[in-house]
Amino acid sequence: MPWELVERLSWLAGIVSALLAAVAAWSAARTARGSARDLALVIAAATDRPELLAVLEADALARVERVRRRVRAALALISCALLLVGLGGAIAWSGLSMGRHEDLSVVGGHRPRAERECAAAGEATVCADSHVYLLGAAEEVETRFAGPERDGAGVVVVTLPRCRAEVRWRVSVDGQVVASAVSHDVHVGVEFRARAGRQHVFTAERAPGGECETVRLDVRLGVTHDR
């Protein structure tokens, strides 16, 4: 059994024990109130002093009220602890339900410059590899990427960040095109079914013309797996 699970179970057991102790204290307080009143009646009857009954009863009520306040404080703490445990469980469950992303690595053909891009998502930081191509007019490049570890949802994102031009690109697996598009000066993303162990070939061809002599092409190719 994993130690994290043992730790969580012991934590829950401690909370349940505290809750049972609080309930027992509450019951004891109610019983003590009745016992104190009975004792006051006996003493008042034996001493023939009715005013003693009021004094003892007031003292008993004060003690019971103190016990109640402590029990309410304990219940509030237990409620907060249970809320935190539930919130932590929800966060852990959402983390487990998220898919795992796998960047595909270059294994042959034209080797682009590799850059690592990171973006903050709440308290977490998500990073992805970006492959940078520099294309002249009518130039074509082809890069072979290693296949993923297992089947998953593939995605290829192509961006021309600095210059308006026309670039036709495609992703092929075993000679079959699984994703293709034409990029100009926009951000284009295409999803496809990625197959395990099969090389993915990325091909890009720039059309003649355009505003710049050399066009920068940013490409991200990866696969997301269900956990």
JSON list of C-alpha atoms in Angstrom, two decimals:
[
{"chain": "A", "resi": 1, "resn": "MET", "atom": "CA", "xyz": [0.00, 0.00, 0.00]},
{"chain": "A", "resi": 2, "resn": "PRO", "atom": "CA", "xyz": [1.45, 3.45, -0.92]},
{"chain": "A", "resi": 3, "resn": "TRP", "atom": "CA", "xyz": [2.61, 5.57, 2.01]},
{"chain": "A", "resi": 4, "resn": "GLU", "atom": "CA", "xyz": [0.50, 8.54, 0.82]},
{"chain": "A", "resi": 5, "resn": "LEU", "atom": "CA", "xyz": [-2.63, 6.40, 1.06]},
{"chain": "A", "resi": 6, "resn": "VAL", "atom": "CA", "xyz": [-1.64, 5.20, 4.55]},
{"chain": "A", "resi": 7, "resn": "GLU", "atom": "CA", "xyz": [-1.07, 8.79, 5.62]},
{"chain": "A", "resi": 8, "resn": "ARG", "atom": "CA", "xyz": [-4.45, 9.91, 4.29]},
{"chain": "A", "resi": 9, "resn": "LEU", "atom": "CA", "xyz": [-6.25, 7.00, 5.95]},
{"chain": "A", "resi": 10, "resn": "SER", "atom": "CA", "xyz": [-4.60, 7.77, 9.31]},
{"chain": "A", "resi": 11, "resn": "TRP", "atom": "CA", "xyz": [-5.57, 11.42, 8.91]},
{"chain": "A", "resi": 12, "resn": "LEU", "atom": "CA", "xyz": [-9.19, 10.48, 8.24]},
{"chain": "A", "resi": 13, "resn": "ALA", "atom": "CA", "xyz": [-9.16, 8.08, 11.19]},
{"chain": "A", "resi": 14, "resn": "GLY", "atom": "CA", "xyz": [-7.96, 10.89, 13.46]},
{"chain": "A", "resi": 15, "resn": "ILE", "atom": "CA", "xyz": [-10.73, 13.19, 12.25]},
{"chain": "A", "resi": 16, "resn": "VAL", "atom": "CA", "xyz": [-13.38, 10.51, 12.80]},
{"chain": "A", "resi": 17, "resn": "SER", "atom": "CA", "xyz": [-12.02, 9.84, 16.30]},
{"chain": "A", "resi": 18, "resn": "ALA", "atom": "CA", "xyz": [-12.17, 13.54, 17.12]},
{"chain": "A", "resi": 19, "resn": "LEU", "atom": "CA", "xyz": [-15.75, 13.69, 15.86]},
{"chain": "A", "resi": 20, "resn": "LEU", "atom": "CA", "xyz": [-16.76, 10.74, 18.03]},
{"chain": "A", "resi": 21, "resn": "ALA", "atom": "CA", "xyz": [-15.04, 12.34, 21.03]},
{"chain": "A", "resi": 22, "resn": "ALA", "atom": "CA", "xyz": [-16.95, 15.57, 20.42]},
{"chain": "A", "resi": 23, "resn": "VAL", "atom": "CA", "xyz": [-20.27, 13.71, 20.28]},
{"chain": "A", "resi": 24, "resn": "ALA", "atom": "CA", "xyz": [-19.39, 11.87, 23.50]},
{"chain": "A", "resi": 25, "resn": "ALA", "atom": "CA", "xyz": [-18.52, 15.17, 25.19]},
{"chain": "A", "resi": 26, "resn": "TRP", "atom": "CA", "xyz": [-21.83, 16.64, 24.08]},
{"chain": "A", "resi": 27, "resn": "SER", "atom": "CA", "xyz": [-23.74, 13.68, 25.53]},
{"chain": "A", "resi": 28, "resn": "ALA", "atom": "CA", "xyz": [-21.74, 13.92, 28.75]},
{"chain": "A", "resi": 29, "resn": "ALA", "atom": "CA", "xyz": [-22.60, 17.59, 29.02]},
{"chain": "A", "resi": 30, "resn": "ARG", "atom": "CA", "xyz": [-26.31, 16.88, 28.68]},
{"chain": "A", "resi": 31, "resn": "THR", "atom": "CA", "xyz": [-26.08, 14.10, 31.26]},
{"chain": "A", "resi": 32, "resn": "ALA", "atom": "CA", "xyz": [-24.06, 16.28, 33.60]},
{"chain": "A", "resi": 33, "resn": "ARG", "atom": "CA", "xyz": [-26.69, 18.98, 33.44]},
{"chain": "A", "resi": 34, "resn": "GLY", "atom": "CA", "xyz": [-29.41, 16.56, 34.55]},
{"chain": "A", "resi": 35, "resn": "SER", "atom": "CA", "xyz": [-27.19, 15.02, 37.27]},
{"chain": "A", "resi": 36, "resn": "ALA", "atom": "CA", "xyz": [-26.26, 18.43, 38.65]},
{"chain": "A", "resi": 37, "resn": "ARG", "atom": "CA", "xyz": [-29.91, 19.42, 38.90]},
{"chain": "A", "resi": 38, "resn": "ASP", "atom": "CA", "xyz": [-30.82, 16.18, 40.68]},
{"chain": "A", "resi": 39, "resn": "LEU", "atom": "CA", "xyz": [-27.96, 16.69, 43.14]},
{"chain": "A", "resi": 40, "resn": "ALA", "atom": "CA", "xyz": [-29.06, 20.27, 43.76]},
{"chain": "A", "resi": 41, "resn": "LEU", "atom": "CA", "xyz": [-32.61, 19.10, 44.51]},
{"chain": "A", "resi": 42, "resn": "VAL", "atom": "CA", "xyz": [-31.34, 16.55, 47.02]},
{"chain": "A", "resi": 43, "resn": "ILE", "atom": "CA", "xyz": [-29.11, 19.10, 48.77]},
{"chain": "A", "resi": 44, "resn": "ALA", "atom": "CA", "xyz": [-31.86, 21.74, 48.82]},
{"chain": "A", "resi": 45, "resn": "ALA", "atom": "CA", "xyz": [-34.35, 19.28, 50.29]},
{"chain": "A", "resi": 46, "resn": "ALA", "atom": "CA", "xyz": [-31.87, 18.04, 52.89]},
{"chain": "A", "resi": 47, "resn": "THR", "atom": "CA", "xyz": [-30.80, 21.51, 54.06]},
{"chain": "A", "resi": 48, "resn": "ASP", "atom": "CA", "xyz": [-34.20, 23.18, 53.67]},
{"chain": "A", "resi": 49, "resn": "ARG", "atom": "CA", "xyz": [-32.54, 25.98, 51.71]},
{"chain": "A", "resi": 50, "resn": "PRO", "atom": "CA", "xyz": [-34.35, 26.54, 48.38]},
{"chain": "A", "resi": 51, "resn": "GLU", "atom": "CA", "xyz": [-31.97, 29.34, 47.39]},
{"chain": "A", "resi": 52, "resn": "LEU", "atom": "CA", "xyz": [-29.17, 26.77, 47.25]},
{"chain": "A", "resi": 53, "resn": "LEU", "atom": "CA", "xyz": [-31.01, 25.10, 44.37]},
{"chain": "A", "resi": 54, "resn": "ALA", "atom": "CA", "xyz": [-30.82, 28.27, 42.27]},
{"chain": "A", "resi": 55, "resn": "VAL", "atom": "CA", "xyz": [-27.11, 28.75, 43.00]},
{"chain": "A", "resi": 56, "resn": "LEU", "atom": "CA", "xyz": [-26.17, 25.17, 42.17]},
{"chain": "A", "resi": 57, "resn": "GLU", "atom": "CA", "xyz": [-28.36, 25.14, 39.08]},
{"chain": "A", "resi": 58, "resn": "ALA", "atom": "CA", "xyz": [-26.82, 28.38, 37.80]},
{"chain": "A", "resi": 59, "resn": "ASP", "atom": "CA", "xyz": [-23.33, 26.98, 38.36]},
{"chain": "A", "resi": 60, "resn": "ALA", "atom": "CA", "xyz": [-24.28, 23.77, 36.55]},
{"chain": "A", "resi": 61, "resn": "LEU", "atom": "CA", "xyz": [-25.72, 25.73, 33.63]},
{"chain": "A", "resi": 62, "resn": "ALA", "atom": "CA", "xyz": [-22.53, 27.79, 33.37]},
{"chain": "A", "resi": 63, "resn": "ARG", "atom": "CA", "xyz": [-20.41, 24.63, 33.29]},
{"chain": "A", "resi": 64, "resn": "VAL", "atom": "CA", "xyz": [-22.66, 23.07, 30.66]},
{"chain": "A", "resi": 65, "resn": "GLU", "atom": "CA", "xyz": [-22.46, 26.22, 28.53]},
{"chain": "A", "resi": 66, "resn": "ARG", "atom": "CA", "xyz": [-18.66, 26.13, 28.67]},
{"chain": "A", "resi": 67, "resn": "VAL", "atom": "CA", "xyz": [-18.70, 22.50, 27.57]},
{"chain": "A", "resi": 68, "resn": "ARG", "atom": "CA", "xyz": [-21.08, 23.36, 24.74]},
{"chain": "A", "resi": 69, "resn": "ARG", "atom": "CA", "xyz": [-18.82, 26.15, 23.52]},
{"chain": "A", "resi": 70, "resn": "ARG", "atom": "CA", "xyz": [-15.84, 23.80, 23.49]},
{"chain": "A", "resi": 71, "resn": "VAL", "atom": "CA", "xyz": [-17.85, 21.15, 21.66]},
{"chain": "A", "resi": 72, "resn": "ARG", "atom": "CA", "xyz": [-19.02, 23.71, 19.08]},
{"chain": "A", "resi": 73, "resn": "ALA", "atom": "CA", "xyz": [-15.44, 24.87, 18.56]},
{"chain": "A", "resi": 74, "resn": "ALA", "atom": "CA", "xyz": [-14.31, 21.26, 18.13]},
{"chain": "A", "resi": 75, "resn": "LEU", "atom": "CA", "xyz": [-17.10, 20.59, 15.63]},
{"chain": "A", "resi": 76, "resn": "ALA", "atom": "CA", "xyz": [-16.15, 23.72, 13.68]},
{"chain": "A", "resi": 77, "resn": "LEU", "atom": "CA", "xyz": [-12.53, 22.58, 13.50]},
{"chain": "A", "resi": 78, "resn": "ILE", "atom": "CA", "xyz": [-13.59, 19.10, 12.41]},
{"chain": "A", "resi": 79, "resn": "SER", "atom": "CA", "xyz": [-15.86, 20.57, 9.72]},
{"chain": "A", "resi": 80, "resn": "CYS", "atom": "CA", "xyz": [-12.99, 22.69, 8.39]},
{"chain": "A", "resi": 81, "resn": "ALA", "atom": "CA", "xyz": [-10.69, 19.67, 8.39]},
{"chain": "A", "resi": 82, "resn": "LEU", "atom": "CA", "xyz": [-13.26, 17.58, 6.51]},
{"chain": "A", "resi": 83, "resn": "LEU", "atom": "CA", "xyz": [-13.73, 20.42, 4.02]},
{"chain": "A", "resi": 84, "resn": "LEU", "atom": "CA", "xyz": [-9.98, 20.62, 3.43]},
{"chain": "A", "resi": 85, "resn": "VAL", "atom": "CA", "xyz": [-9.78, 16.84, 2.99]},
{"chain": "A", "resi": 86, "resn": "GLY", "atom": "CA", "xyz": [-12.62, 16.95, 0.46]},
{"chain": "A", "resi": 87, "resn": "LEU", "atom": "CA", "xyz": [-11.02, 19.83, -1.41]},
{"chain": "A", "resi": 88, "resn": "GLY", "atom": "CA", "xyz": [-7.67, 18.03, -1.51]},
{"chain": "A", "resi": 89, "resn": "GLY", "atom": "CA", "xyz": [-9.37, 14.89, -2.78]},
{"chain": "A", "resi": 90, "resn": "ALA", "atom": "CA", "xyz": [-11.15, 16.84, -5.52]},
{"chain": "A", "resi": 91, "resn": "ILE", "atom": "CA", "xyz": [-7.89, 18.47, -6.61]},
{"chain": "A", "resi": 92, "resn": "ALA", "atom": "CA", "xyz": [-6.10, 15.10, -6.60]},
{"chain": "A", "resi": 93, "resn": "TRP", "atom": "CA", "xyz": [-8.92, 13.51, -8.62]},
{"chain": "A", "resi": 94, "resn": "SER", "atom": "CA", "xyz": [-8.86, 16.30, -11.18]},
{"chain": "A", "resi": 95, "resn": "GLY", "atom": "CA", "xyz": [-5.08, 15.91, -11.46]},
{"chain": "A", "resi": 96, "resn": "LEU", "atom": "CA", "xyz": [-5.42, 12.18, -12.05]},
{"chain": "A", "resi": 97, "resn": "SER", "atom": "CA", "xyz": [-8.13, 12.72, -14.66]},
{"chain": "A", "resi": 98, "resn": "MET", "atom": "CA", "xyz": [-5.93, 15.06, -16.71]},
{"chain": "A", "resi": 99, "resn": "GLY", "atom": "CA", "xyz": [-4.13, 13.55, -19.67]},
{"chain": "A", "resi": 100, "resn": "ARG", "atom": "CA", "xyz": [-0.35, 13.22, -19.99]},
{"chain": "A", "resi": 101, "resn": "HIS", "atom": "CA", "xyz": [1.31, 15.11, -22.85]},
{"chain": "A", "resi": 102, "resn": "GLU", "atom": "CA", "xyz": [4.22, 13.62, -24.81]},
{"chain": "A", "resi": 103, "resn": "ASP", "atom": "CA", "xyz": [6.36, 15.73, -27.14]},
{"chain": "A", "resi": 104, "resn": "LEU", "atom": "CA", "xyz": [7.64, 13.86, -30.19]},
{"chain": "A", "resi": 105, "resn": "SER", "atom": "CA", "xyz": [11.39, 14.05, -30.75]},
{"chain": "A", "resi": 106, "resn": "VAL", "atom": "CA", "xyz": [13.26, 14.53, -34.04]},
{"chain": "A", "resi": 107, "resn": "VAL", "atom": "CA", "xyz": [14.91, 11.36, -35.37]},
{"chain": "A", "resi": 108, "resn": "GLY", "atom": "CA", "xyz": [15.84, 12.28, -38.93]},
{"chain": "A", "resi": 109, "resn": "GLY", "atom": "CA", "xyz": [15.52, 14.55, -41.92]},
{"chain": "A", "resi": 110, "resn": "HIS", "atom": "CA", "xyz": [15.81, 18.31, -41.57]},
{"chain": "A", "resi": 111, "resn": "ARG", "atom": "CA", "xyz": [16.65, 19.21, -37.98]},
{"chain": "A", "resi": 112, "resn": "PRO", "atom": "CA", "xyz": [15.01, 22.44, -36.86]},
{"chain": "A", "resi": 113, "resn": "ARG", "atom": "CA", "xyz": [16.21, 24.56, -33.97]},
{"chain": "A", "resi": 114, "resn": "ALA", "atom": "CA", "xyz": [14.57, 23.43, -30.74]},
{"chain": "A", "resi": 115, "resn": "GLU", "atom": "CA", "xyz": [13.10, 25.88, -28.26]},
{"chain": "A", "resi": 116, "resn": "ARG", "atom": "CA", "xyz": [11.25, 25.23, -25.00]},
{"chain": "A", "resi": 117, "resn": "GLU", "atom": "CA", "xyz": [8.16, 27.32, -24.40]},
{"chain": "A", "resi": 118, "resn": "CYS", "atom": "CA", "xyz": [6.55, 27.50, -20.96]},
{"chain": "A", "resi": 119, "resn": "ALA", "atom": "CA", "xyz": [3.27, 29.06, -19.86]},
{"chain": "A", "resi": 120, "resn": "ALA", "atom": "CA", "xyz": [1.84, 29.49, -16.38]},
{"chain": "A", "resi": 121, "resn": "ALA", "atom": "CA", "xyz": [-1.52, 27.80, -15.71]},
{"chain": "A", "resi": 122, "resn": "GLY", "atom": "CA", "xyz": [-2.57, 28.80, -12.21]},
{"chain": "A", "resi": 123, "resn": "GLU", "atom": "CA", "xyz": [0.05, 27.47, -9.81]},
{"chain": "A", "resi": 124, "resn": "ALA", "atom": "CA", "xyz": [1.43, 25.02, -12.39]},
{"chain": "A", "resi": 125, "resn": "THR", "atom": "CA", "xyz": [3.76, 25.66, -15.32]},
{"chain": "A", "resi": 126, "resn": "VAL", "atom": "CA", "xyz": [3.18, 23.83, -18.60]},
{"chain": "A", "resi": 127, "resn": "CYS", "atom": "CA", "xyz": [6.13, 23.49, -20.99]},
{"chain": "A", "resi": 128, "resn": "ALA", "atom": "CA", "xyz": [6.25, 22.23, -24.60]},
{"chain": "A", "resi": 129, "resn": "ASP", "atom": "CA", "xyz": [8.99, 21.82, -27.19]},
{"chain": "A", "resi": 130, "resn": "SER", "atom": "CA", "xyz": [8.79, 24.12, -30.21]},
{"chain": "A", "resi": 131, "resn": "HIS", "atom": "CA", "xyz": [10.65, 23.39, -33.46]},
{"chain": "A", "resi": 132, "resn": "VAL", "atom": "CA", "xyz": [11.76, 26.47, -35.40]},
{"chain": "A", "resi": 133, "resn": "TYR", "atom": "CA", "xyz": [12.22, 26.38, -39.18]},
{"chain": "A", "resi": 134, "resn": "LEU", "atom": "CA", "xyz": [13.59, 29.20, -41.34]},
{"chain": "A", "resi": 135, "resn": "LEU", "atom": "CA", "xyz": [12.16, 28.94, -44.85]},
{"chain": "A", "resi": 136, "resn": "GLY", "atom": "CA", "xyz": [13.20, 30.82, -47.95]},
{"chain": "A", "resi": 137, "resn": "ALA", "atom": "CA", "xyz": [10.92, 31.35, -50.93]},
{"chain": "A", "resi": 138, "resn": "ALA", "atom": "CA", "xyz": [9.79, 28.04, -52.50]},
{"chain": "A", "resi": 139, "resn": "GLU", "atom": "CA", "xyz": [11.86, 26.08, -49.95]},
{"chain": "A", "resi": 140, "resn": "GLU", "atom": "CA", "xyz": [10.66, 22.69, -48.65]},
{"chain": "A", "resi": 141, "resn": "VAL", "atom": "CA", "xyz": [11.71, 20.88, -45.46]},
{"chain": "A", "resi": 142, "resn": "GLU", "atom": "CA", "xyz": [10.91, 17.42, -44.15]},
{"chain": "A", "resi": 143, "resn": "THR", "atom": "CA", "xyz": [11.49, 16.14, -40.60]},
{"chain": "A", "resi": 144, "resn": "ARG", "atom": "CA", "xyz": [10.89, 12.68, -39.16]},
{"chain": "A", "resi": 145, "resn": "PHE", "atom": "CA", "xyz": [9.62, 12.47, -35.60]},
{"chain": "A", "resi": 146, "resn": "ALA", "atom": "CA", "xyz": [9.68, 9.39, -33.39]},
{"chain": "A", "resi": 147, "resn": "GLY", "atom": "CA", "xyz": [6.34, 7.70, -32.76]},
{"chain": "A", "resi": 148, "resn": "PRO", "atom": "CA", "xyz": [4.60, 8.01, -29.40]},
{"chain": "A", "resi": 149, "resn": "GLU", "atom": "CA", "xyz": [4.84, 5.38, -26.66]},
{"chain": "A", "resi": 150, "resn": "ARG", "atom": "CA", "xyz": [1.20, 4.42, -27.20]},
{"chain": "A", "resi": 151, "resn": "ASP", "atom": "CA", "xyz": [-1.83, 5.52, -29.18]},
{"chain": "A", "resi": 152, "resn": "GLY", "atom": "CA", "xyz": [-3.24, 8.91, -28.31]},
{"chain": "A", "resi": 153, "resn": "ALA", "atom": "CA", "xyz": [-4.66, 12.19, -29.54]},
{"chain": "A", "resi": 154, "resn": "GLY", "atom": "CA", "xyz": [-2.04, 13.91, -31.67]},
{"chain": "A", "resi": 155, "resn": "VAL", "atom": "CA", "xyz": [-1.94, 17.64, -32.27]},
{"chain": "A", "resi": 156, "resn": "VAL", "atom": "CA", "xyz": [0.25, 19.77, -34.51]},
{"chain": "A", "resi": 157, "resn": "VAL", "atom": "CA", "xyz": [0.34, 23.55, -34.05]},
{"chain": "A", "resi": 158, "resn": "VAL", "atom": "CA", "xyz": [2.00, 25.77, -36.67]},
{"chain": "A", "resi": 159, "resn": "THR", "atom": "CA", "xyz": [2.57, 29.52, -36.28]},
{"chain": "A", "resi": 160, "resn": "LEU", "atom": "CA", "xyz": [4.13, 32.19, -38.51]},
{"chain": "A", "resi": 161, "resn": "PRO", "atom": "CA", "xyz": [4.88, 34.81, -35.86]},
{"chain": "A", "resi": 162, "resn": "ARG", "atom": "CA", "xyz": [6.72, 37.55, -37.74]},
{"chain": "A", "resi": 163, "resn": "CYS", "atom": "CA", "xyz": [5.91, 37.60, -41.44]},
{"chain": "A", "resi": 164, "resn": "ARG", "atom": "CA", "xyz": [2.96, 37.10, -43.75]},
{"chain": "A", "resi": 165, "resn": "ALA", "atom": "CA", "xyz": [3.58, 34.25, -46.17]},
{"chain": "A", "resi": 166, "resn": "GLU", "atom": "CA", "xyz": [1.95, 31.08, -47.43]},
{"chain": "A", "resi": 167, "resn": "VAL", "atom": "CA", "xyz": [3.24, 27.76, -46.11]},
{"chain": "A", "resi": 168, "resn": "ARG", "atom": "CA", "xyz": [1.59, 24.44, -46.93]},
{"chain": "A", "resi": 169, "resn": "TRP", "atom": "CA", "xyz": [2.33, 21.69, -44.45]},
{"chain": "A", "resi": 170, "resn": "ARG", "atom": "CA", "xyz": [1.24, 18.15, -43.62]},
{"chain": "A", "resi": 171, "resn": "VAL", "atom": "CA", "xyz": [1.90, 15.29, -41.21]},
{"chain": "A", "resi": 172, "resn": "SER", "atom": "CA", "xyz": [2.16, 11.78, -42.66]},
{"chain": "A", "resi": 173, "resn": "VAL", "atom": "CA", "xyz": [2.26, 8.33, -41.06]},
{"chain": "A", "resi": 174, "resn": "ASP", "atom": "CA", "xyz": [3.26, 5.36, -43.23]},
{"chain": "A", "resi": 175, "resn": "GLY", "atom": "CA", "xyz": [2.75, 7.51, -46.33]},
{"chain": "A", "resi": 176, "resn": "GLN", "atom": "CA", "xyz": [-0.78, 8.55, -45.39]},
{"chain": "A", "resi": 177, "resn": "VAL", "atom": "CA", "xyz": [-1.55, 12.19, -44.60]},
{"chain": "A", "resi": 178, "resn": "VAL", "atom": "CA", "xyz": [-3.17, 12.47, -41.15]},
{"chain": "A", "resi": 179, "resn": "ALA", "atom": "CA", "xyz": [-3.10, 16.27, -40.79]},
{"chain": "A", "resi": 180, "resn": "SER", "atom": "CA", "xyz": [-2.63, 19.15, -43.22]},
{"chain": "A", "resi": 181, "resn": "ALA", "atom": "CA", "xyz": [-3.32, 22.87, -43.53]},
{"chain": "A", "resi": 182, "resn": "VAL", "atom": "CA", "xyz": [-2.12, 26.13, -45.07]},
{"chain": "A", "resi": 183, "resn": "SER", "atom": "CA", "xyz": [-0.62, 28.73, -42.74]},
{"chain": "A", "resi": 184, "resn": "HIS", "atom": "CA", "xyz": [-0.30, 32.43, -43.44]},
{"chain": "A", "resi": 185, "resn": "ASP", "atom": "CA", "xyz": [0.23, 34.79, -40.52]},
{"chain": "A", "resi": 186, "resn": "VAL", "atom": "CA", "xyz": [-2.07, 32.94, -38.14]},
{"chain": "A", "resi": 187, "resn": "HIS", "atom": "CA", "xyz": [-1.96, 30.23, -35.49]},
{"chain": "A", "resi": 188, "resn": "VAL", "atom": "CA", "xyz": [-3.18, 26.91, -36.95]},
{"chain": "A", "resi": 189, "resn": "GLY", "atom": "CA", "xyz": [-3.76, 23.71, -34.97]},
{"chain": "A", "resi": 190, "resn": "VAL", "atom": "CA", "xyz": [-4.93, 20.33, -36.27]},
{"chain": "A", "resi": 191, "resn": "GLU", "atom": "CA", "xyz": [-5.76, 17.21, -34.25]},
{"chain": "A", "resi": 192, "resn": "PHE", "atom": "CA", "xyz": [-5.31, 13.66, -35.48]},
{"chain": "A", "resi": 193, "resn": "ARG", "atom": "CA", "xyz": [-5.14, 10.08, -34.23]},
{"chain": "A", "resi": 194, "resn": "ALA", "atom": "CA", "xyz": [-1.52, 9.22, -33.37]},
{"chain": "A", "resi": 195, "resn": "ARG", "atom": "CA", "xyz": [-0.39, 5.60, -33.56]},
{"chain": "A", "resi": 196, "resn": "ALA", "atom": "CA", "xyz": [2.20, 4.13, -31.25]},
{"chain": "A", "resi": 197, "resn": "GLY", "atom": "CA", "xyz": [5.67, 3.31, -32.56]},
{"chain": "A", "resi": 198, "resn": "ARG", "atom": "CA", "xyz": [5.08, 4.87, -36.02]},
{"chain": "A", "resi": 199, "resn": "GLN", "atom": "CA", "xyz": [7.26, 7.71, -37.25]},
{"chain": "A", "resi": 200, "resn": "HIS", "atom": "CA", "xyz": [5.42, 10.95, -37.98]},
{"chain": "A", "resi": 201, "resn": "VAL", "atom": "CA", "xyz": [6.81, 12.90, -40.94]},
{"chain": "A", "resi": 202, "resn": "PHE", "atom": "CA", "xyz": [6.30, 16.67, -40.99]},
{"chain": "A", "resi": 203, "resn": "THR", "atom": "CA", "xyz": [6.64, 18.36, -44.38]},
{"chain": "A", "resi": 204, "resn": "ALA", "atom": "CA", "xyz": [6.40, 22.11, -44.99]},
{"chain": "A", "resi": 205, "resn": "GLU", "atom": "CA", "xyz": [6.67, 23.98, -48.29]},
{"chain": "A", "resi": 206, "resn": "ARG", "atom": "CA", "xyz": [6.70, 27.74, -48.64]},
{"chain": "A", "resi": 207, "resn": "ALA", "atom": "CA", "xyz": [5.05, 29.24, -51.68]},
{"chain": "A", "resi": 208, "resn": "PRO", "atom": "CA", "xyz": [6.99, 31.80, -53.75]},
{"chain": "A", "resi": 209, "resn": "GLY", "atom": "CA", "xyz": [6.59, 35.42, -52.73]},
{"chain": "A", "resi": 210, "resn": "GLY", "atom": "CA", "xyz": [5.63, 36.82, -49.37]},
{"chain": "A", "resi": 211, "resn": "GLU", "atom": "CA", "xyz": [6.66, 39.85, -47.37]},
{"chain": "A", "resi": 212, "resn": "CYS", "atom": "CA", "xyz": [9.94, 38.46, -45.98]},
{"chain": "A", "resi": 213, "resn": "GLU", "atom": "CA", "xyz": [12.99, 36.86, -47.53]},
{"chain": "A", "resi": 214, "resn": "THR", "atom": "CA", "xyz": [13.08, 34.28, -44.74]},
{"chain": "A", "resi": 215, "resn": "VAL", "atom": "CA", "xyz": [10.01, 33.08, -42.86]},
{"chain": "A", "resi": 216, "resn": "ARG", "atom": "CA", "xyz": [10.13, 31.71, -39.33]},
{"chain": "A", "resi": 217, "resn": "LEU", "atom": "CA", "xyz": [7.86, 28.70, -38.82]},
{"chain": "A", "resi": 218, "resn": "ASP", "atom": "CA", "xyz": [7.16, 27.50, -35.25]},
{"chain": "A", "resi": 219, "resn": "VAL", "atom": "CA", "xyz": [5.93, 23.91, -35.02]},
{"chain": "A", "resi": 220, "resn": "ARG", "atom": "CA", "xyz": [4.75, 21.96, -31.96]},
{"chain": "A", "resi": 221, "resn": "LEU", "atom": "CA", "xyz": [4.00, 18.27, -32.42]},
{"chain": "A", "resi": 222, "resn": "GLY", "atom": "CA", "xyz": [2.83, 16.13, -29.53]},
{"chain": "A", "resi": 223, "resn": "VAL", "atom": "CA", "xyz": [0.44, 13.46, -28.30]},
{"chain": "A", "resi": 224, "resn": "THR", "atom": "CA", "xyz": [-1.90, 13.47, -25.31]},
{"chain": "A", "resi": 225, "resn": "HIS", "atom": "CA", "xyz": [-2.59, 10.17, -23.52]},
{"chain": "A", "resi": 226, "resn": "ASP", "atom": "CA", "xyz": [-5.46, 9.36, -21.21]},
{"chain": "A", "resi": 227, "resn": "ARG", "atom": "CA", "xyz": [-4.23, 8.25, -17.79]}
]
